[in-house]
JSON list of C-alpha atoms and ligand atoms in Angstrom, two decimals:
[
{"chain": "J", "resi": 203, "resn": "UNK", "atom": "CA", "xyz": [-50.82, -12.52, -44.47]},
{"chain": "J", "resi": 204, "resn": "UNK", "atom": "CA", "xyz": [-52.58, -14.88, -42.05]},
{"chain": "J", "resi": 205, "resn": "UNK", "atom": "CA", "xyz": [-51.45, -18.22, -43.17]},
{"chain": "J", "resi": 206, "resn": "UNK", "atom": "CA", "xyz": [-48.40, -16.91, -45.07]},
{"chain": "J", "resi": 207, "resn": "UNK", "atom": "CA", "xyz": [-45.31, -18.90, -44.54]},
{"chain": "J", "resi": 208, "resn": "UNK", "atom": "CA", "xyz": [-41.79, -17.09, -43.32]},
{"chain": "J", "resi": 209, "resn": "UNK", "atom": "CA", "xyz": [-39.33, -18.77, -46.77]},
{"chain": "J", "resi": 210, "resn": "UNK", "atom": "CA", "xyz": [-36.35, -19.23, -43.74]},
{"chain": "J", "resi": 211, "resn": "UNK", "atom": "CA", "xyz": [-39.10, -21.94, -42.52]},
{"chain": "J", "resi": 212, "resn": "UNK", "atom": "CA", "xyz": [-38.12, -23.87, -46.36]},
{"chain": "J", "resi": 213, "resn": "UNK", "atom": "CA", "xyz": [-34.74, -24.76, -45.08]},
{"chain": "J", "resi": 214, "resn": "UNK", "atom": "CA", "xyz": [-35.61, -24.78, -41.10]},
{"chain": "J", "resi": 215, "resn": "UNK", "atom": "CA", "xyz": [-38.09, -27.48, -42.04]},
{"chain": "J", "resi": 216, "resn": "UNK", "atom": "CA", "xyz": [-36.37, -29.80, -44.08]},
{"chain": "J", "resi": 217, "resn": "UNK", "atom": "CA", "xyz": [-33.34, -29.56, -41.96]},
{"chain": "J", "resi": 218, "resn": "UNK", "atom": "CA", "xyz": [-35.70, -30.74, -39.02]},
{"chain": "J", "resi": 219, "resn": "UNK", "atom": "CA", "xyz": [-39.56, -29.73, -38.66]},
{"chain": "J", "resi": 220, "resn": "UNK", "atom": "CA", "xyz": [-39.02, -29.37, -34.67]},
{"chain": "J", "resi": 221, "resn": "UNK", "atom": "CA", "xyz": [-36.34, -26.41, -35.61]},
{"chain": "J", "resi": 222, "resn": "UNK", "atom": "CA", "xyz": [-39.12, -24.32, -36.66]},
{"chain": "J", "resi": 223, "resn": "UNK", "atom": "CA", "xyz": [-40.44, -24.74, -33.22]},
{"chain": "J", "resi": 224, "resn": "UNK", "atom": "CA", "xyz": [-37.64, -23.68, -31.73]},
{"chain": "J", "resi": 225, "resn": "UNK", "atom": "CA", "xyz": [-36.56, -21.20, -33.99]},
{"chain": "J", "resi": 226, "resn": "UNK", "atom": "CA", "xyz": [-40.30, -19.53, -32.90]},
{"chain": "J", "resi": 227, "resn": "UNK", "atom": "CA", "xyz": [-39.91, -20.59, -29.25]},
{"chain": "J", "resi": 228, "resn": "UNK", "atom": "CA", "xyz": [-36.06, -18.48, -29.12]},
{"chain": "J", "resi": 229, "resn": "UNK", "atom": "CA", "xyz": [-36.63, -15.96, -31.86]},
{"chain": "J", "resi": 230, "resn": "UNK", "atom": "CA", "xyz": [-36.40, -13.07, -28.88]},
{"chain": "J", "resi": 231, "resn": "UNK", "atom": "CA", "xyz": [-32.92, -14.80, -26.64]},
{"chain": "J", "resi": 232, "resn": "UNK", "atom": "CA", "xyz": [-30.07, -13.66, -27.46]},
{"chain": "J", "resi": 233, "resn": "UNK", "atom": "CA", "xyz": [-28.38, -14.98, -30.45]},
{"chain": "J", "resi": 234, "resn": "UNK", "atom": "CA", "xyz": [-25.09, -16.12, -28.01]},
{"chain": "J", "resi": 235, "resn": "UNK", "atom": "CA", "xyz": [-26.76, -17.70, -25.88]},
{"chain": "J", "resi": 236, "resn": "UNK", "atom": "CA", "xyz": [-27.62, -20.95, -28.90]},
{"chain": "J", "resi": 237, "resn": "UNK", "atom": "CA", "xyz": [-26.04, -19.87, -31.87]},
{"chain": "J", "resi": 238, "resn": "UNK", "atom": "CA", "xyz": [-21.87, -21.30, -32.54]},
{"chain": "J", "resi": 239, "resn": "UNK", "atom": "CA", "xyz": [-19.16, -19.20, -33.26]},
{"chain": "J", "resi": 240, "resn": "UNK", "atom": "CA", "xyz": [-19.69, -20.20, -37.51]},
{"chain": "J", "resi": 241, "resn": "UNK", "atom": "CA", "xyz": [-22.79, -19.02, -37.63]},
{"chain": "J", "resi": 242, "resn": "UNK", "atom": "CA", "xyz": [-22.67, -15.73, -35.33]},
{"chain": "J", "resi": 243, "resn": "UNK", "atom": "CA", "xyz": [-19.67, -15.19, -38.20]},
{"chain": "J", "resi": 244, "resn": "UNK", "atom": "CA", "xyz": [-22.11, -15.82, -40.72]},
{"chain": "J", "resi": 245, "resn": "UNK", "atom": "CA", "xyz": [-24.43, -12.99, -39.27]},
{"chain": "J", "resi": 246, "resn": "UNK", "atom": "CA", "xyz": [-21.59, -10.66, -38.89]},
{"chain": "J", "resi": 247, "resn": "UNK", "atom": "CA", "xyz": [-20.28, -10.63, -42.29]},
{"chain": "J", "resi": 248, "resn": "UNK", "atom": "CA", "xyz": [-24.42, -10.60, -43.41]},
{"chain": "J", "resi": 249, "resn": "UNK", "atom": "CA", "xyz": [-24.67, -7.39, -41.85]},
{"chain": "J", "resi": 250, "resn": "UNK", "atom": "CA", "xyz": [-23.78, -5.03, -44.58]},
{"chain": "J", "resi": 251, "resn": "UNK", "atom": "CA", "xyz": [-27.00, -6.30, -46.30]},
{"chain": "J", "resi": 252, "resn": "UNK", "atom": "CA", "xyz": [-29.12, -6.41, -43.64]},
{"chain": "J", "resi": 253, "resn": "UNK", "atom": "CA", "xyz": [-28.21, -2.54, -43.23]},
{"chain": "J", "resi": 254, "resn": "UNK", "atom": "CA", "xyz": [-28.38, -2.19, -46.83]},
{"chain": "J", "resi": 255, "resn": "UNK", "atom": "CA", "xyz": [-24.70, -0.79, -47.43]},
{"chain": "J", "resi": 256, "resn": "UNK", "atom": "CA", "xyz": [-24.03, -3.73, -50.28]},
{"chain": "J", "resi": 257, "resn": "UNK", "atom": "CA", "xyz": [-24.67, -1.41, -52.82]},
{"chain": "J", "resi": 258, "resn": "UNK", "atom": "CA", "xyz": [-25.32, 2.60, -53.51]},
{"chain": "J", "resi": 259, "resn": "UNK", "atom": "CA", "xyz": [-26.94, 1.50, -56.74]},
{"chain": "J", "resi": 260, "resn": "UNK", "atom": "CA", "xyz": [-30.97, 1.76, -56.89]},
{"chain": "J", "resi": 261, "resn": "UNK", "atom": "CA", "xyz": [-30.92, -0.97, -59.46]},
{"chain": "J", "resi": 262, "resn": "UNK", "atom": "CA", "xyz": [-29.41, -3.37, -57.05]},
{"chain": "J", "resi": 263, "resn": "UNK", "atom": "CA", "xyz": [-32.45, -4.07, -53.98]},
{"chain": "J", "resi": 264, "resn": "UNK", "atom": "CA", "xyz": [-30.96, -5.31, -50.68]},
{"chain": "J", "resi": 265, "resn": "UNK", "atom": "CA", "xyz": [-32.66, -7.28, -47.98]},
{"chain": "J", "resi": 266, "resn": "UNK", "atom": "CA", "xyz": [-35.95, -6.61, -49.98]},
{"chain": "J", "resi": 267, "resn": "UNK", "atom": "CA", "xyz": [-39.05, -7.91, -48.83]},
{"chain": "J", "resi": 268, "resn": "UNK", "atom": "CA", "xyz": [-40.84, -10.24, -51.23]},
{"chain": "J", "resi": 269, "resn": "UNK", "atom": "CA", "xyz": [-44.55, -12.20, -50.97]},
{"chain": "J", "resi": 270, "resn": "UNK", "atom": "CA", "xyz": [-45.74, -14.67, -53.08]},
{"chain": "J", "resi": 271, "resn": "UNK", "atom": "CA", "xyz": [-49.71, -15.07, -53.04]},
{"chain": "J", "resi": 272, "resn": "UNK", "atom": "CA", "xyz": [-49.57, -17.73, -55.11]},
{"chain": "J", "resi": 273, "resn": "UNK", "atom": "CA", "xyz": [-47.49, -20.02, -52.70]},
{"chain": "J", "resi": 274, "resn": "UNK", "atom": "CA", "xyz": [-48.57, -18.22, -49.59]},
{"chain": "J", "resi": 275, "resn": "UNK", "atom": "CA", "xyz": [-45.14, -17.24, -48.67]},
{"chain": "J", "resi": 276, "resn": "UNK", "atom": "CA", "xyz": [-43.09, -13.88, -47.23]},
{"chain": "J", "resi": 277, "resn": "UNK", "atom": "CA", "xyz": [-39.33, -13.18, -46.07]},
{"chain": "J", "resi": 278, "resn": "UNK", "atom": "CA", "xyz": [-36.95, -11.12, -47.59]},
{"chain": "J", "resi": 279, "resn": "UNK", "atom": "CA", "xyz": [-34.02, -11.70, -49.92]},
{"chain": "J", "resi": 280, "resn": "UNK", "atom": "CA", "xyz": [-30.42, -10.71, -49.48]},
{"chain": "J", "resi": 281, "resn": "UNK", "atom": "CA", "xyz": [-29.74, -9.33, -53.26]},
{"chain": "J", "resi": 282, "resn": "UNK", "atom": "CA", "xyz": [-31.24, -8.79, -57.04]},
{"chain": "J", "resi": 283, "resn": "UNK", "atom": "CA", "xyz": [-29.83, -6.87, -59.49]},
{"chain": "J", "resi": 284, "resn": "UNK", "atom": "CA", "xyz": [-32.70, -5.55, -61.12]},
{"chain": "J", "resi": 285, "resn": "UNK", "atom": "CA", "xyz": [-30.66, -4.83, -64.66]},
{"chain": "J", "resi": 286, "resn": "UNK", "atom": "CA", "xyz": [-28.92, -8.17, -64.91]},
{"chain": "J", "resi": 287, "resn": "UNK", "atom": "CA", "xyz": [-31.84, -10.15, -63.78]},
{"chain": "J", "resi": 288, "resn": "UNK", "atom": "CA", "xyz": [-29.84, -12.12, -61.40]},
{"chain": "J", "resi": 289, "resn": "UNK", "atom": "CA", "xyz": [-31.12, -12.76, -57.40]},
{"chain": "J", "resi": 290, "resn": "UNK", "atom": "CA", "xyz": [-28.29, -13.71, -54.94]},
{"chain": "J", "resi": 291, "resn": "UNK", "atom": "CA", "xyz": [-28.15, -15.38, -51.76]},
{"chain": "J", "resi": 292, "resn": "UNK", "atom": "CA", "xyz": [-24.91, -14.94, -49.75]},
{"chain": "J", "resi": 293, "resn": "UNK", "atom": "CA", "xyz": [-23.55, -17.60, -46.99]},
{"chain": "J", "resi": 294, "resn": "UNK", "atom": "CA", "xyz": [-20.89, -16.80, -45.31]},
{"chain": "J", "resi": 295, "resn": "UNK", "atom": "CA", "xyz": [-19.54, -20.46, -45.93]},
{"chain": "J", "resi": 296, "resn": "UNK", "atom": "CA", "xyz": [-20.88, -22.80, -48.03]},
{"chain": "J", "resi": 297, "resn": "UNK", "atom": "CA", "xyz": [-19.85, -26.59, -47.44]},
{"chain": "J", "resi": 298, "resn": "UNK", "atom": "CA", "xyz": [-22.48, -27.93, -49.71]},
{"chain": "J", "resi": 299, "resn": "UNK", "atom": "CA", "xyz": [-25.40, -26.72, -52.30]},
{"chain": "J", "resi": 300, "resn": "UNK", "atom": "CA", "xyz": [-28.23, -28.20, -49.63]},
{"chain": "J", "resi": 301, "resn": "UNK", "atom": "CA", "xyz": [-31.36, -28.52, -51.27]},
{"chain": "J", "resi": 302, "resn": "UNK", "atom": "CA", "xyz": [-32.51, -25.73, -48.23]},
{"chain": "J", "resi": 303, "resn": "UNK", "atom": "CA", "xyz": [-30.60, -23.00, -50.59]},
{"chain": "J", "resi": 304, "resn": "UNK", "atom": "CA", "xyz": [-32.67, -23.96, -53.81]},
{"chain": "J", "resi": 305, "resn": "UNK", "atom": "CA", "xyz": [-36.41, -23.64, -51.73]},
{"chain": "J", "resi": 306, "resn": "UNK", "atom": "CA", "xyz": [-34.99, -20.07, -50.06]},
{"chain": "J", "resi": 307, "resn": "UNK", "atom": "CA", "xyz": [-34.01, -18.87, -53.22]},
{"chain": "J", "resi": 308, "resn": "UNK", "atom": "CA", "xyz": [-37.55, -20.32, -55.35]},
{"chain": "J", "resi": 309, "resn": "UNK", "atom": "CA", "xyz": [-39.64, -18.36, -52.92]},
{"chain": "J", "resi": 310, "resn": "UNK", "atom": "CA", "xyz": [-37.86, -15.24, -53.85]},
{"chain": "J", "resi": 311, "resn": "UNK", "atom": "CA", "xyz": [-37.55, -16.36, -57.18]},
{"chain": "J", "resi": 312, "resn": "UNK", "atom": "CA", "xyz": [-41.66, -16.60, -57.31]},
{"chain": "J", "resi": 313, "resn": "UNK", "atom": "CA", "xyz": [-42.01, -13.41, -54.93]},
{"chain": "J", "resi": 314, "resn": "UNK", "atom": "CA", "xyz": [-40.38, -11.29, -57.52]},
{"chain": "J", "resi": 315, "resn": "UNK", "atom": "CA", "xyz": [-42.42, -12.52, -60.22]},
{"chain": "J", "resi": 316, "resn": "UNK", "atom": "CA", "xyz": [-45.24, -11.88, -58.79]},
{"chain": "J", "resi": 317, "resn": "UNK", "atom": "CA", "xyz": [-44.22, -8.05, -58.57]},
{"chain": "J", "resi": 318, "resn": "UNK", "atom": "CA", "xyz": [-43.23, -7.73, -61.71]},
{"chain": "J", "resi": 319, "resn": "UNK", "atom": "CA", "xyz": [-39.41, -8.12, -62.21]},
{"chain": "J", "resi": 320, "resn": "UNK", "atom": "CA", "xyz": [-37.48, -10.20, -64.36]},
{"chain": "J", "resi": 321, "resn": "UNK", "atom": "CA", "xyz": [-35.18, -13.18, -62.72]},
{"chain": "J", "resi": 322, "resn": "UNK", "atom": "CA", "xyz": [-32.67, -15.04, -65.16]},
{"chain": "J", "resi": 323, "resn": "UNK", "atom": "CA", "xyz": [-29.81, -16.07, -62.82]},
{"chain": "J", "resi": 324, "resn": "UNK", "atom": "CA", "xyz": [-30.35, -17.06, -59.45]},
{"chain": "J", "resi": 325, "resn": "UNK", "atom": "CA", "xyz": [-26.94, -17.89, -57.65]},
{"chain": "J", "resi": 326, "resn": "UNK", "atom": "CA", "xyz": [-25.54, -18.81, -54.26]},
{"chain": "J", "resi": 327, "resn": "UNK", "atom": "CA", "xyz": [-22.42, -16.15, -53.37]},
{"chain": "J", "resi": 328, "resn": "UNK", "atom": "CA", "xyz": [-19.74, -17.59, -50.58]},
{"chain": "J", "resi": 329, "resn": "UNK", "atom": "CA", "xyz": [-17.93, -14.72, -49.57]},
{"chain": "J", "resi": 330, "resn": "UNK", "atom": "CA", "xyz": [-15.30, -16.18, -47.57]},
{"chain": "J", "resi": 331, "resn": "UNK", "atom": "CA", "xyz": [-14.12, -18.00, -51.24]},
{"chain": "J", "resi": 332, "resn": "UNK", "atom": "CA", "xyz": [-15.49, -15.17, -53.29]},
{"chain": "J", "resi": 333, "resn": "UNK", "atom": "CA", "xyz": [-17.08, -17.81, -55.09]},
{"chain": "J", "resi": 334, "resn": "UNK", "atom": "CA", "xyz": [-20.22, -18.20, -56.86]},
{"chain": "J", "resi": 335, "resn": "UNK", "atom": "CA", "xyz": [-22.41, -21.21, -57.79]},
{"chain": "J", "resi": 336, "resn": "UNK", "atom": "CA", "xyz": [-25.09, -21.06, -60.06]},
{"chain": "J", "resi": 337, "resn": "UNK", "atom": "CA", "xyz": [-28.56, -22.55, -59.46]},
{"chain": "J", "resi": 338, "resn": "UNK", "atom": "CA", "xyz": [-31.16, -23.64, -61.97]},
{"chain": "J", "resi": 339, "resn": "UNK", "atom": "CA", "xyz": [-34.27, -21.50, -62.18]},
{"chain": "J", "resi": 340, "resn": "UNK", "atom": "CA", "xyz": [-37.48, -24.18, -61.30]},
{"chain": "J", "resi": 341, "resn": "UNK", "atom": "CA", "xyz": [-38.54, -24.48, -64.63]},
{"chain": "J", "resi": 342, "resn": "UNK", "atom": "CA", "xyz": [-35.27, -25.81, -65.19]},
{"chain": "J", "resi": 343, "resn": "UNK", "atom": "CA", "xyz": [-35.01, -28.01, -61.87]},
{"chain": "J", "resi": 344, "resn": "UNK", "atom": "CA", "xyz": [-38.68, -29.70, -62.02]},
{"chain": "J", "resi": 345, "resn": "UNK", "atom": "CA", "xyz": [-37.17, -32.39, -59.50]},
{"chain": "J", "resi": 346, "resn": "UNK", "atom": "CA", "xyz": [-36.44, -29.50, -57.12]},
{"chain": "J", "resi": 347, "resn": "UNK", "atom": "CA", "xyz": [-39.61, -27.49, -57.91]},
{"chain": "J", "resi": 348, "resn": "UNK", "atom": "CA", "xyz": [-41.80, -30.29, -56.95]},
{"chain": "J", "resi": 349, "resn": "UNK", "atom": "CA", "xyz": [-40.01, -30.14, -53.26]},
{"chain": "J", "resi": 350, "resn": "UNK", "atom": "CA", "xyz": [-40.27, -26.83, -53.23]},
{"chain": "J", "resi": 351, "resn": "UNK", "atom": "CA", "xyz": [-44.32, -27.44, -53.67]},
{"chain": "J", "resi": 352, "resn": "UNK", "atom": "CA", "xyz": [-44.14, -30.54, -51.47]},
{"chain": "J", "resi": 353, "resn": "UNK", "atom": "CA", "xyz": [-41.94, -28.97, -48.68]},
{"chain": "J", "resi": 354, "resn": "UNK", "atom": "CA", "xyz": [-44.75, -26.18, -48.61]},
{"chain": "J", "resi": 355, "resn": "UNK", "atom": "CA", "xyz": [-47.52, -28.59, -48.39]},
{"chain": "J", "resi": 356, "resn": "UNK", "atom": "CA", "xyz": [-46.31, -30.49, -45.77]},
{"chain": "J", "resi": 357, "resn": "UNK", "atom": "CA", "xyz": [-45.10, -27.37, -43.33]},
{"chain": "J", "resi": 358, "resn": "UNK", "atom": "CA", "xyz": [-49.14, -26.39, -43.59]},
{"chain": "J", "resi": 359, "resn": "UNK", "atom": "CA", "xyz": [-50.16, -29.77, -42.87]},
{"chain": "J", "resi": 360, "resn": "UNK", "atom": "CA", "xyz": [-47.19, -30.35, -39.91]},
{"chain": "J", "resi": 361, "resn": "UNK", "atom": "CA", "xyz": [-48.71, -30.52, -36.49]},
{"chain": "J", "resi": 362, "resn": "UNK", "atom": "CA", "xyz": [-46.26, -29.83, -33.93]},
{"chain": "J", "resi": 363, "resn": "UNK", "atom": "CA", "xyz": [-48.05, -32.93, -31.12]},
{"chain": "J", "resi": 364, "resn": "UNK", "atom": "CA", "xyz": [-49.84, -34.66, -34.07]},
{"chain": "J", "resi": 365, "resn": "UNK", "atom": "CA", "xyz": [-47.27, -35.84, -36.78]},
{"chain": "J", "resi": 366, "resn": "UNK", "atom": "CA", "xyz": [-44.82, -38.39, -36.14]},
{"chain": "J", "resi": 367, "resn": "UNK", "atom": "CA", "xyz": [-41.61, -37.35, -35.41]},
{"chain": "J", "resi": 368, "resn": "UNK", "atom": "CA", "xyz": [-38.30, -39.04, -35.10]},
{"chain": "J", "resi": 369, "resn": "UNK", "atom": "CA", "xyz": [-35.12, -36.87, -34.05]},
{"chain": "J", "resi": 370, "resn": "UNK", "atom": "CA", "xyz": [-31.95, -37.73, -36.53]},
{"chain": "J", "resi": 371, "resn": "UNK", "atom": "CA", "xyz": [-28.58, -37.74, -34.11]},
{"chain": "J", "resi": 372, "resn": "UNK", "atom": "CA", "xyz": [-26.74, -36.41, -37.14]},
{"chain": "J", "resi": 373, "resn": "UNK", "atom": "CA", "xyz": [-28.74, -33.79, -37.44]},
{"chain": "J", "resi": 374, "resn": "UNK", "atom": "CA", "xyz": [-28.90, -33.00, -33.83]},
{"chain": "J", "resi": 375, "resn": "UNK", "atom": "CA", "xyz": [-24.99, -33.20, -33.86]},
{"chain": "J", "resi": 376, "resn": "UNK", "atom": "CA", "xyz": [-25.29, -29.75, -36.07]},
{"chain": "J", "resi": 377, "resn": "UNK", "atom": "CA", "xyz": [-28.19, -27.87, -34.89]},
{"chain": "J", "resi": 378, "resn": "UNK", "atom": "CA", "xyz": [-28.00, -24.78, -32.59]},
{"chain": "J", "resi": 379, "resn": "UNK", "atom": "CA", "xyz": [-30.85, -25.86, -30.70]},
{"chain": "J", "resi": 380, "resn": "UNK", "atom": "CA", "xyz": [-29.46, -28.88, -29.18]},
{"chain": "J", "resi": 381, "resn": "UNK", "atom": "CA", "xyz": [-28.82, -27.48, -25.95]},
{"chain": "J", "resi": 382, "resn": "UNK", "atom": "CA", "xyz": [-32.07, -26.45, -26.04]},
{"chain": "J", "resi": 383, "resn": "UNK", "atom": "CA", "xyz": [-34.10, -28.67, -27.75]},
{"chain": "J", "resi": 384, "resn": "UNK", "atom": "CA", "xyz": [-36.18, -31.28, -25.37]},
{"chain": "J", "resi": 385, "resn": "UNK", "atom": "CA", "xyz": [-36.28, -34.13, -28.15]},
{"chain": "J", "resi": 386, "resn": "UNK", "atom": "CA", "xyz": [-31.94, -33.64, -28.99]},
{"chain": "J", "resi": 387, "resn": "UNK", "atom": "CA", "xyz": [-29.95, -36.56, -28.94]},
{"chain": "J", "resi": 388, "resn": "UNK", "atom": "CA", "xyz": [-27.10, -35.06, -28.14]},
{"chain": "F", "resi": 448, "resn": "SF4", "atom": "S1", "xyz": [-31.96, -30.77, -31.67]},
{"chain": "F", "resi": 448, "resn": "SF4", "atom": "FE1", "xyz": [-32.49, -32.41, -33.09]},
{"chain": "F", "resi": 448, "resn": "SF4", "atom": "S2", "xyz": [-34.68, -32.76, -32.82]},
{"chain": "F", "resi": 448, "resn": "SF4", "atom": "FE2", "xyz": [-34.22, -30.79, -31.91]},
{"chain": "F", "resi": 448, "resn": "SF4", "atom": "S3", "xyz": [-34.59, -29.29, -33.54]},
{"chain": "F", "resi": 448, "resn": "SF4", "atom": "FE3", "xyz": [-32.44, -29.83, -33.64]},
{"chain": "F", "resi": 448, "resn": "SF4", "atom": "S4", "xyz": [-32.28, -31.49, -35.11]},
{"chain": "F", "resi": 448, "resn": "SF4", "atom": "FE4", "xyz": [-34.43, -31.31, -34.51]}
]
């Protein structure tokens, strides 16, 4: 498990390579103390998976851990529904399909492979809409597939004082670490 990745470091990294720095560096603070009110709702309302009360059913696995050897990565996922083949990953709000969502879910997508099980569906769940939205498995998605490679390749080869870095105000604008972060432009 040495140099396995964490698959929430997919989305941290393309959202900004420092968060995964910072996400490391606050990991143990408390969650109030950098995280807005949308997002502590997000955790709330994740909590019934996290404690695994989604679902009585043994066919359905909740915040299961997966590993893929082949792309050197481990996390868990939120849901898979081992008889209709179909892996879900709930947000609490979803504004937009970021390209973040399709990496998470491809790393548990491959993990679950790897052990054995079936995937056919792989879909992103907003629960304040009780909507769903569909996303294509790689094989059907070879644009995202070869990000999901690339994204991988470049968090092992991301050096933290060595690569060139240029913070995005944008992006600062919506990041919980901003008040935290020494290179925010906020
Ligand atoms: S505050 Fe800006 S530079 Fe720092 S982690 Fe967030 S997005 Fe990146």
């Amino acid at each position: 498990m040495e140099n396995y990745i964490p698959i929430s470091f997919l989305n941290d990294f393309i959202f900004c390579p420092r968060s995964i720095y910072n996400h490391q560096l606050y990991a143990n603070f408390d969650k109030m103390m950098y995280q807005d009110k949308v997002q502590l709702e997000g955790l709330s309302a994740h909590e019934a998976i996290d404690k695994k009360r989604y679902s009585d059913k043994t066919t359905i696995l909740q915040n299961f851990e997966v590993y893929s050897d082949e792309f050197g990565l481990f996390g868990k996922l939120d849901v898979f529904d081992v008889e209709k083949k179909t892996l879900t990953e709930r947000k609490n709000r979803v504004k937009t399909i970021y390209d973040g969502y399709y990496l998470q879910l491809y790393a548990q997508y491959f993990g679950l492979r790897e052990m054995g099980f079936q995937v056919e569906h792989l879909i992103i769940y907003e629960f304040t809409k009780n909507k769903s939205y569909p996303i294509e498995l790689p094989e059907n998605n070879l644009r995202m597939f070869e990000k999901f490679k690339q994204t991988i390749l470049e968090i092992r080869n991301y050096s933290l004082l060595g690569s060139s870095f240029l913070p995005n105000k944008a992006k600062c604008d919506k990041c919980i670490y901003n008040l935290l972060c020494d290179l925010s432009l906020c």
